[in-house]
Tab-separated table of C-alpha atoms and ligand atoms in Angstrom:
chain	number	residue	atom	x	y	z
V	1	MET	CA	155.779	99.401	129.851
V	2	SER	CA	153.956	102.707	129.817
V	3	GLU	CA	150.522	103.019	131.368
V	4	VAL	CA	149.004	103.675	127.924
V	5	LEU	CA	150.489	100.511	126.490
V	6	ARG	CA	149.354	98.489	129.474
V	7	GLN	CA	145.795	99.727	129.021
V	8	LEU	CA	145.876	98.956	125.303
V	9	ARG	CA	147.000	95.396	126.052
V	10	GLN	CA	144.183	94.891	128.498
V	11	GLN	CA	141.543	95.913	125.994
V	12	ARG	CA	139.826	93.168	124.061
V	13	SER	CA	141.622	92.927	120.768
V	14	THR	CA	138.699	91.660	118.703
V	15	ALA	CA	136.560	93.761	116.386
V	16	GLU	CA	133.725	93.160	118.843
V	17	ALA	CA	135.355	95.622	121.232
V	18	ARG	CA	134.183	98.568	119.125
V	19	PRO	CA	130.707	99.569	120.243
V	20	ARG	CA	128.051	99.213	117.576
V	21	LEU	CA	125.629	101.978	116.766
V	22	MET	CA	122.561	99.765	117.091
V	23	GLU	CA	123.706	98.315	120.433
V	24	ARG	CA	124.783	101.599	121.947
V	25	TYR	CA	121.550	103.406	121.154
V	26	ALA	CA	119.227	100.384	121.334
V	27	ALA	CA	116.989	102.186	123.862
V	28	PHE	CA	116.161	104.768	121.178
V	29	LEU	CA	115.900	102.376	118.217
V	30	PRO	CA	113.288	99.875	116.992
V	31	VAL	CA	115.575	97.002	117.991
V	32	THR	CA	114.205	93.782	119.494
V	33	GLY	CA	115.729	90.439	120.422
V	34	ALA	CA	114.792	89.278	116.921
V	35	THR	CA	116.680	92.071	115.132
V	36	PRO	CA	119.888	90.765	113.518
V	37	ASN	CA	123.087	92.443	114.644
V	38	VAL	CA	124.386	94.181	111.522
V	39	SER	CA	127.383	96.533	111.469
V	40	LEU	CA	130.034	97.829	109.110
V	41	GLY	CA	131.370	100.137	111.833
V	42	GLU	CA	128.997	103.052	111.220
V	43	GLY	CA	128.666	106.061	113.521
V	44	TYR	CA	131.082	107.480	116.127
V	45	THR	CA	132.205	110.024	113.536
V	46	PRO	CA	134.498	112.905	114.519
V	47	LEU	CA	133.211	116.241	115.775
V	48	VAL	CA	135.993	118.647	114.815
V	49	HIS	CA	136.385	122.121	116.271
V	50	ALA	CA	137.037	124.173	113.092
V	51	ARG	CA	139.230	126.852	114.657
V	52	ASN	CA	140.675	128.276	111.429
V	53	LEU	CA	137.493	128.488	109.424
V	54	GLY	CA	135.594	129.581	112.520
V	55	ARG	CA	137.966	132.523	112.946
V	56	ILE	CA	137.636	133.430	109.259
V	57	ILE	CA	133.852	133.500	109.256
V	58	GLY	CA	133.514	135.039	112.719
V	59	CYS	CA	132.150	131.976	114.534
V	60	PRO	CA	134.936	130.788	116.853
V	61	LEU	CA	132.850	127.898	118.194
V	62	LEU	CA	132.232	126.373	114.750
V	63	HIS	CA	132.258	122.565	114.782
V	64	LEU	CA	132.042	120.030	111.974
V	65	LYS	CA	130.306	116.657	112.240
V	66	VAL	CA	132.325	114.637	109.751
V	67	GLU	CA	129.850	112.102	108.409
V	68	GLY	CA	132.113	111.258	105.476
V	69	ALA	CA	133.967	109.097	108.019
V	70	ASN	CA	131.174	106.501	107.907
V	71	PRO	CA	131.934	103.155	106.187
V	72	THR	CA	130.597	104.110	102.751
V	73	GLY	CA	131.547	107.762	103.169
V	74	SER	CA	128.183	109.288	104.053
V	75	PHE	CA	125.628	109.688	106.851
V	76	LYS	CA	123.329	107.243	105.063
V	77	ASP	CA	125.050	104.316	106.799
V	78	ARG	CA	123.514	105.231	110.190
V	79	GLY	CA	120.022	104.765	108.816
V	80	MET	CA	120.857	101.977	106.392
V	81	VAL	CA	122.177	99.685	109.119
V	82	VAL	CA	118.829	99.887	110.926
V	83	ALA	CA	116.732	99.654	107.749
V	84	VAL	CA	118.656	96.599	106.539
V	85	ALA	CA	118.526	94.881	109.942
V	86	LYS	CA	114.753	95.398	110.044
V	87	ALA	CA	114.391	94.208	106.426
V	88	LEU	CA	116.234	91.012	107.350
V	89	GLU	CA	114.130	90.627	110.483
V	90	LYS	CA	110.928	90.623	108.449
V	91	GLY	CA	112.325	88.194	105.901
V	92	SER	CA	113.021	90.494	102.957
V	93	ARG	CA	115.215	89.106	100.231
V	94	ALA	CA	115.727	92.373	98.353
V	95	ILE	CA	116.098	96.070	99.117
V	96	VAL	CA	115.409	98.869	96.681
V	97	CYS	CA	115.893	102.634	96.611
V	98	ALA	CA	115.929	105.679	94.382
V	99	SER	CA	119.009	107.786	94.945
V	100	THR	CA	121.235	110.661	93.981
V	101	GLY	CA	124.086	108.268	94.841
V	102	ASN	CA	124.843	108.063	98.549
V	103	THR	CA	121.796	106.044	99.539
V	104	ALA	CA	122.616	103.708	96.646
V	105	ALA	CA	126.232	103.257	97.783
V	106	SER	CA	125.116	102.557	101.342
V	107	ALA	CA	122.314	100.160	100.361
V	108	ALA	CA	124.743	98.305	98.087
V	109	ALA	CA	127.285	97.847	100.885
V	110	TYR	CA	124.871	96.746	103.621
V	111	GLY	CA	123.000	94.536	101.163
V	112	ALA	CA	126.247	92.894	100.084
V	113	ALA	CA	127.281	92.293	103.687
V	114	THR	CA	123.973	90.633	104.554
V	115	GLY	CA	123.298	88.707	101.341
V	116	LEU	CA	120.357	90.777	100.104
V	117	GLU	CA	119.606	91.543	96.481
V	118	VAL	CA	120.029	95.302	95.964
V	119	VAL	CA	118.335	97.379	93.267
V	120	VAL	CA	119.126	101.097	92.967
V	121	VAL	CA	117.327	103.429	90.591
V	122	LEU	CA	119.277	106.553	89.670
V	123	PRO	CA	118.762	109.646	87.537
V	124	GLN	CA	120.950	108.794	84.558
V	125	GLY	CA	124.009	110.965	83.983
V	126	GLN	CA	123.578	112.884	87.261
V	127	ILE	CA	125.426	110.654	89.724
V	128	ALA	CA	128.935	111.485	90.987
V	129	ALA	CA	131.457	108.941	89.698
V	130	GLY	CA	132.511	107.583	93.093
V	131	LYS	CA	128.984	106.866	94.267
V	132	LEU	CA	127.985	105.023	91.122
V	133	LEU	CA	131.116	102.881	91.314
V	134	GLN	CA	130.523	102.110	94.989
V	135	ALA	CA	127.107	100.693	94.132
V	136	GLN	CA	128.459	98.733	91.176
V	137	VAL	CA	131.502	97.172	92.838
V	138	ALA	CA	129.310	95.972	95.712
V	139	GLY	CA	127.192	94.113	93.173
V	140	ALA	CA	124.013	96.192	93.285
V	141	ARG	CA	121.824	96.126	90.188
V	142	VAL	CA	121.922	99.696	88.944
V	143	VAL	CA	119.093	101.051	86.810
V	144	GLY	CA	119.510	104.519	85.289
V	145	VAL	CA	116.307	106.357	84.425
V	146	ASP	CA	115.788	109.292	82.123
V	147	GLY	CA	114.561	111.824	84.674
V	148	ASN	CA	115.379	113.443	87.996
V	149	PHE	CA	115.440	111.972	91.516
V	150	ASP	CA	111.755	112.693	92.066
V	151	ARG	CA	110.797	110.564	89.071
V	152	ALA	CA	113.154	107.771	90.153
V	153	LEU	CA	111.552	107.761	93.615
V	154	LYS	CA	108.060	107.622	92.154
V	155	ALA	CA	109.042	104.622	90.016
V	156	VAL	CA	110.519	102.838	93.024
V	157	LEU	CA	107.478	103.491	95.216
V	158	GLU	CA	105.248	101.940	92.554
V	159	LEU	CA	107.633	99.033	92.178
V	160	VAL	CA	107.527	98.267	95.907
V	161	GLU	CA	103.757	98.693	96.111
V	162	ASN	CA	103.133	96.258	93.299
V	163	ALA	CA	105.831	93.728	94.192
V	164	ASP	CA	104.786	90.122	94.545
V	165	SER	CA	105.634	89.933	98.227
V	166	ALA	CA	105.357	86.159	98.496
V	167	ASP	CA	107.871	85.593	95.746
V	168	ARG	CA	110.330	88.352	96.483
V	169	PRO	CA	109.750	90.162	99.774
V	170	ILE	CA	111.229	93.553	99.072
V	171	SER	CA	111.947	96.527	101.369
V	172	LEU	CA	112.144	100.188	100.426
V	173	VAL	CA	115.246	101.755	102.005
V	174	ASN	CA	114.698	105.396	101.070
V	175	SER	CA	114.251	107.796	103.985
V	176	LEU	CA	110.478	107.307	103.733
V	177	ASN	CA	111.324	104.111	105.606
V	178	PRO	CA	111.097	105.228	109.260
V	179	HIS	CA	113.946	102.920	110.274
V	180	ARG	CA	116.287	105.082	108.190
V	181	LEU	CA	115.417	108.202	110.173
V	182	ALA	CA	115.612	106.270	113.454
V	183	GLY	CA	119.217	105.359	112.669
V	184	GLN	CA	120.154	108.806	111.401
V	185	LYS	CA	118.976	110.531	114.579
V	186	THR	CA	121.903	108.894	116.439
V	187	ALA	CA	124.175	111.580	114.981
V	188	ALA	CA	122.347	114.127	117.160
V	189	PHE	CA	123.041	111.951	120.215
V	190	GLU	CA	126.757	111.865	119.394
V	191	VAL	CA	126.875	115.640	118.929
V	192	CYS	CA	125.312	116.128	122.385
V	193	GLU	CA	127.737	113.688	123.982
V	194	ASP	CA	130.798	115.243	122.364
V	195	LEU	CA	129.804	118.796	123.303
V	196	GLY	CA	128.437	117.896	126.731
V	197	GLY	CA	125.073	119.354	125.691
V	198	ALA	CA	123.155	120.434	122.609
V	199	PRO	CA	124.732	123.120	120.390
V	200	ASP	CA	123.024	126.488	119.887
V	201	TYR	CA	122.738	125.893	116.124
V	202	LEU	CA	122.755	122.759	113.973
V	203	ALA	CA	123.325	123.493	110.273
V	204	ILE	CA	122.635	120.839	107.661
V	205	PRO	CA	122.206	120.423	103.886
V	206	VAL	CA	118.638	119.600	102.879
V	207	GLY	CA	117.673	117.390	99.930
V	208	ASN	CA	114.785	115.004	100.506
V	209	ALA	CA	114.619	116.524	104.031
V	210	GLY	CA	115.008	113.224	105.878
V	211	ASN	CA	118.213	114.063	107.713
V	212	ILE	CA	117.098	117.398	109.164
V	213	THR	CA	113.964	115.591	110.355
V	214	ALA	CA	116.052	112.813	111.914
V	215	TYR	CA	118.385	115.221	113.747
V	216	TRP	CA	115.464	117.160	115.191
V	217	GLN	CA	113.888	113.910	116.344
V	218	GLY	CA	117.215	112.923	117.939
V	219	PHE	CA	117.676	116.212	119.796
V	220	THR	CA	114.070	116.064	120.974
V	221	GLU	CA	114.358	112.489	122.247
V	222	TYR	CA	117.610	113.253	124.094
V	223	ARG	CA	116.008	116.281	125.720
V	224	ASP	CA	112.863	114.353	126.624
V	225	ALA	CA	115.013	111.609	128.169
V	226	GLY	CA	116.646	114.248	130.370
V	227	LEU	CA	120.076	113.699	128.819
V	228	VAL	CA	120.352	117.334	127.655
V	229	ASP	CA	118.451	120.460	128.679
V	230	THR	CA	118.125	122.318	125.380
V	231	ARG	CA	117.656	121.787	121.657
V	232	PRO	CA	119.443	123.695	118.879
V	233	ARG	CA	117.963	126.016	116.301
V	234	MET	CA	117.884	124.007	113.070
V	235	LEU	CA	119.407	125.696	110.025
V	236	GLY	CA	118.660	123.861	106.775
V	237	PHE	CA	120.326	124.813	103.506
V	238	GLN	CA	119.207	123.873	100.023
V	239	ALA	CA	121.083	124.510	96.783
V	240	ALA	CA	119.710	127.647	95.136
V	241	GLY	CA	118.943	125.796	91.893
V	242	ALA	CA	116.959	123.156	93.768
V	243	ALA	CA	115.326	124.840	96.744
V	244	PRO	CA	111.642	123.887	96.851
V	245	LEU	CA	111.306	124.495	100.612
V	246	VAL	CA	112.625	127.998	100.132
V	247	ILE	CA	110.796	129.047	96.999
V	248	GLY	CA	107.674	127.094	97.890
V	249	HIS	CA	107.218	124.905	94.839
V	250	PRO	CA	109.028	122.030	93.113
V	251	ILE	CA	111.401	122.676	90.233
V	252	ASP	CA	111.332	120.300	87.311
V	253	ASP	CA	114.987	120.131	86.410
V	254	PRO	CA	117.022	121.985	89.004
V	255	GLN	CA	120.719	122.580	88.297
V	256	THR	CA	123.446	122.728	90.945
V	257	VAL	CA	126.969	121.466	91.662
V	258	ALA	CA	125.471	119.916	94.796
V	259	THR	CA	123.930	117.068	92.805
V	260	ALA	CA	123.303	114.989	95.944
V	261	ILE	CA	120.620	117.461	97.022
V	262	ARG	CA	119.196	118.058	93.565
V	263	ILE	CA	115.625	117.258	94.547
V	264	GLY	CA	112.475	119.041	93.436
V	265	ASN	CA	109.889	117.739	95.867
V	266	PRO	CA	111.305	116.646	99.262
V	267	ALA	CA	109.496	113.621	100.684
V	268	SER	CA	109.868	114.851	104.289
V	269	ALA	CA	109.100	118.513	103.504
V	270	GLU	CA	106.384	118.885	106.139
V	271	LYS	CA	108.457	117.385	108.944
V	272	ALA	CA	111.441	119.532	107.992
V	273	LEU	CA	109.348	122.686	108.074
V	274	ARG	CA	108.046	121.648	111.490
V	275	ALA	CA	111.627	121.161	112.743
V	276	LYS	CA	112.470	124.636	111.481
V	277	ASP	CA	109.449	126.231	113.146
V	278	GLU	CA	109.615	124.348	116.450
V	279	SER	CA	113.323	125.113	116.818
V	280	GLY	CA	113.095	128.753	115.812
V	281	GLY	CA	115.443	128.034	112.921
V	282	THR	CA	115.397	128.678	109.202
V	283	ILE	CA	115.614	126.910	105.847
V	284	GLU	CA	117.345	128.947	103.156
V	285	ALA	CA	119.105	128.617	99.817
V	286	VAL	CA	122.821	128.930	99.078
V	287	THR	CA	124.263	129.453	95.606
V	288	ASP	CA	126.700	127.155	93.837
V	289	GLU	CA	129.399	129.832	94.239
V	290	GLU	CA	128.829	129.953	98.004
V	291	ILE	CA	128.843	126.150	98.201
V	292	LEU	CA	132.086	125.795	96.237
V	293	ALA	CA	133.801	128.527	98.275
V	294	ALA	CA	132.895	126.713	101.513
V	295	TYR	CA	133.945	123.380	99.976
V	296	SER	CA	137.424	124.658	99.092
V	297	ASP	CA	137.841	126.507	102.396
V	298	LEU	CA	136.947	123.396	104.396
V	299	ALA	CA	139.710	121.480	102.631
V	300	ARG	CA	142.290	124.293	102.697
V	301	HIS	CA	141.776	125.585	106.227
V	302	GLU	CA	140.602	122.491	108.065
V	303	GLY	CA	141.922	119.595	105.963
V	304	ILE	CA	138.419	118.214	105.604
V	305	PHE	CA	137.440	117.120	102.125
V	306	CYS	CA	133.666	116.810	101.899
V	307	GLU	CA	131.425	116.493	98.880
V	308	PRO	CA	129.952	119.731	97.477
V	309	ALA	CA	126.419	119.187	98.821
V	310	SER	CA	127.852	118.839	102.346
V	311	ALA	CA	129.464	122.263	102.185
V	312	ALA	CA	126.000	123.852	101.908
V	313	SER	CA	125.852	123.776	105.724
V	314	VAL	CA	129.028	125.846	106.099
V	315	ALA	CA	128.096	128.121	103.188
V	316	GLY	CA	124.792	128.880	104.898
V	317	VAL	CA	126.345	129.586	108.291
V	318	ARG	CA	128.957	131.843	106.711
V	319	LYS	CA	126.242	133.798	104.920
V	320	MET	CA	124.215	134.230	108.108
V	321	ALA	CA	127.300	135.201	110.124
V	322	THR	CA	128.311	137.770	107.499
V	323	ALA	CA	124.837	139.290	107.741
V	324	GLY	CA	125.164	139.465	111.544
V	325	ARG	CA	122.405	136.916	112.021
V	326	ILE	CA	124.393	134.594	114.295
V	327	ASP	CA	125.716	135.452	117.757
V	328	PRO	CA	129.528	135.090	117.535
V	329	GLY	CA	129.521	133.338	120.911
V	330	ALA	CA	127.174	130.589	119.722
V	331	THR	CA	128.182	126.939	119.532
V	332	ILE	CA	127.517	125.828	115.970
V	333	VAL	CA	127.653	122.363	114.462
V	334	CYS	CA	127.705	122.049	110.669
V	335	VAL	CA	126.949	118.555	109.401
V	336	LEU	CA	129.268	117.475	106.566
V	337	THR	CA	127.153	114.707	105.127
V	338	GLY	CA	129.501	112.999	102.653
V	339	HIS	CA	133.138	112.492	101.647
V	340	GLY	CA	134.835	114.566	98.949
V	341	LEU	CA	136.305	111.517	97.203
V	342	LYS	CA	132.833	110.584	96.020
V	343	ASP	CA	132.908	113.363	93.450
V	344	PRO	CA	136.370	113.690	91.901
V	345	ASP	CA	135.022	115.549	88.862
V	346	THR	CA	133.802	118.559	90.834
V	347	ALA	CA	137.031	118.566	92.844
V	348	GLY	CA	139.032	118.577	89.625
V	349	LYS	CA	137.294	121.720	88.444
V	350	THR	CA	138.367	123.650	91.558
V	351	VAL	CA	142.126	123.030	91.343
V	352	GLU	CA	145.043	123.710	89.004
V	353	PRO	CA	146.716	120.765	87.230
V	354	PRO	CA	149.684	119.356	89.215
V	355	LEU	CA	153.184	120.711	88.508
V	356	THR	CA	155.501	118.474	86.518
V	357	ALA	CA	159.256	118.086	86.842
V	358	LYS	CA	162.262	115.940	85.989
V	359	PRO	CA	162.760	113.221	88.660
V	360	THR	CA	165.589	115.089	90.419
V	361	ALA	CA	165.798	117.472	93.357
V	362	ASP	CA	166.756	120.242	90.948
V	363	GLY	CA	163.801	119.450	88.742
V	364	VAL	CA	161.369	119.558	91.680
V	365	ARG	CA	163.011	122.743	93.020
V	366	GLY	CA	162.655	124.372	89.618
V	367	ALA	CA	158.993	123.397	89.320
V	368	LEU	CA	158.318	124.836	92.794
V	369	GLY	CA	160.167	128.041	92.006
V	370	TRP	CA	162.374	127.629	95.130
R	1	F0G	N1	124.043	115.521	101.724
R	1	F0G	C1	124.370	114.485	100.947
R	1	F0G	C2	125.801	114.232	100.669
R	1	F0G	C3	123.345	113.659	100.428
R	1	F0G	O1	123.670	112.629	99.656
R	1	F0G	C4	122.011	113.945	100.729
R	1	F0G	C5	120.916	113.132	100.184
R	1	F0G	C6	121.751	115.047	101.544
R	1	F0G	C7	122.778	115.806	102.032
R	1	F0G	C8	120.362	115.438	101.908
R	1	F0G	O2	119.812	114.605	102.870
R	1	F0G	O3	117.789	113.937	101.612
R	1	F0G	O4	117.980	113.565	104.064
R	1	F0G	O5	117.714	115.869	103.157
R	1	F0G	N2	121.097	112.176	99.365
R	1	F0G	C9	120.047	111.256	98.938
R	1	F0G	C10	120.640	110.072	98.191
R	1	F0G	C11	118.902	111.876	98.264
R	1	F0G	O6	119.932	109.438	97.401
R	1	F0G	O7	121.791	109.740	98.408
R	1	F0G	P1	118.226	114.489	102.934
């Protein structure tokens, strides 16, 4: 038997053998002996060296943090696992969130796995098909509201504030819940471990501005713990139609293909701006055209299918590199926040219909023009 096979046999063959995010990073998380051990296998997502795309855009050390590989297909699972564990610990029976879809899908899954009632409030008609279905199949109660994400969040905040806590203890699981950000910062730890240090730049899509805040917190805590020496410059990218941090004021009904980050008034705006300033980074806007070009190129050159909002990170880095604003020798990590399968409708608009042929080799050859 080969050495590899022998080692595989010796490993514990139970699901317990896989390290859990909350156990691995317990020292950095609000975890106590009383915190229930929840896991759907979140975290430990791939960091891919994007050699082809890196060469094309002039950044040979371009890396992609593939957060679509989380259990519900987005980075939200890192924070949701902690938020749900803490909700259970304090005796909540229900969790509630406003969402552009990914938070809803994640809350629905972790709520289902732990027996919590889940209520998600969504801007009606603006949610990618996959995300809505994820929430529904997991049994969440979905409420569509006539209005944007900001209005949905306001409604949910009022709902939680006025809830009868004795009757139905209820926890908010939006990123205003600090446990969400605590969990999400673990992605920065993984990036440091995979690279053997912090990158020079960390590029990330910005919506409600929780994730950029969480990453900065993560890099800072790892540096303060002496585990890395440096912190990256933080590059945040908003969709041009919905870029309040860039243009300085909220937009009432922003339009963009990146519907996941279609947010007028980011809840963590101040913290995100601090991360930008402290790191010597920038927060800028990218257009829908730039986002869709990056989205297609990621799939065609790297085989990584992310959702449109995720591609804002690569679109932004490409734009900066083209303008000569990034040192070509820099190590760059672009966070790809969600999976492309969540939004089949946008994908469908970027491709030609499939070829058709008779079910014979000749038929297929003819259709291919071989
Ligand atoms: N990328 C994706 C795919 C998202 O779904 C979100 C946010 C972001 C980036 C932005 O992250 O809000 O922390 O700055 N989605 C939220 C939701 C709003 O409800 O799923 P952020």
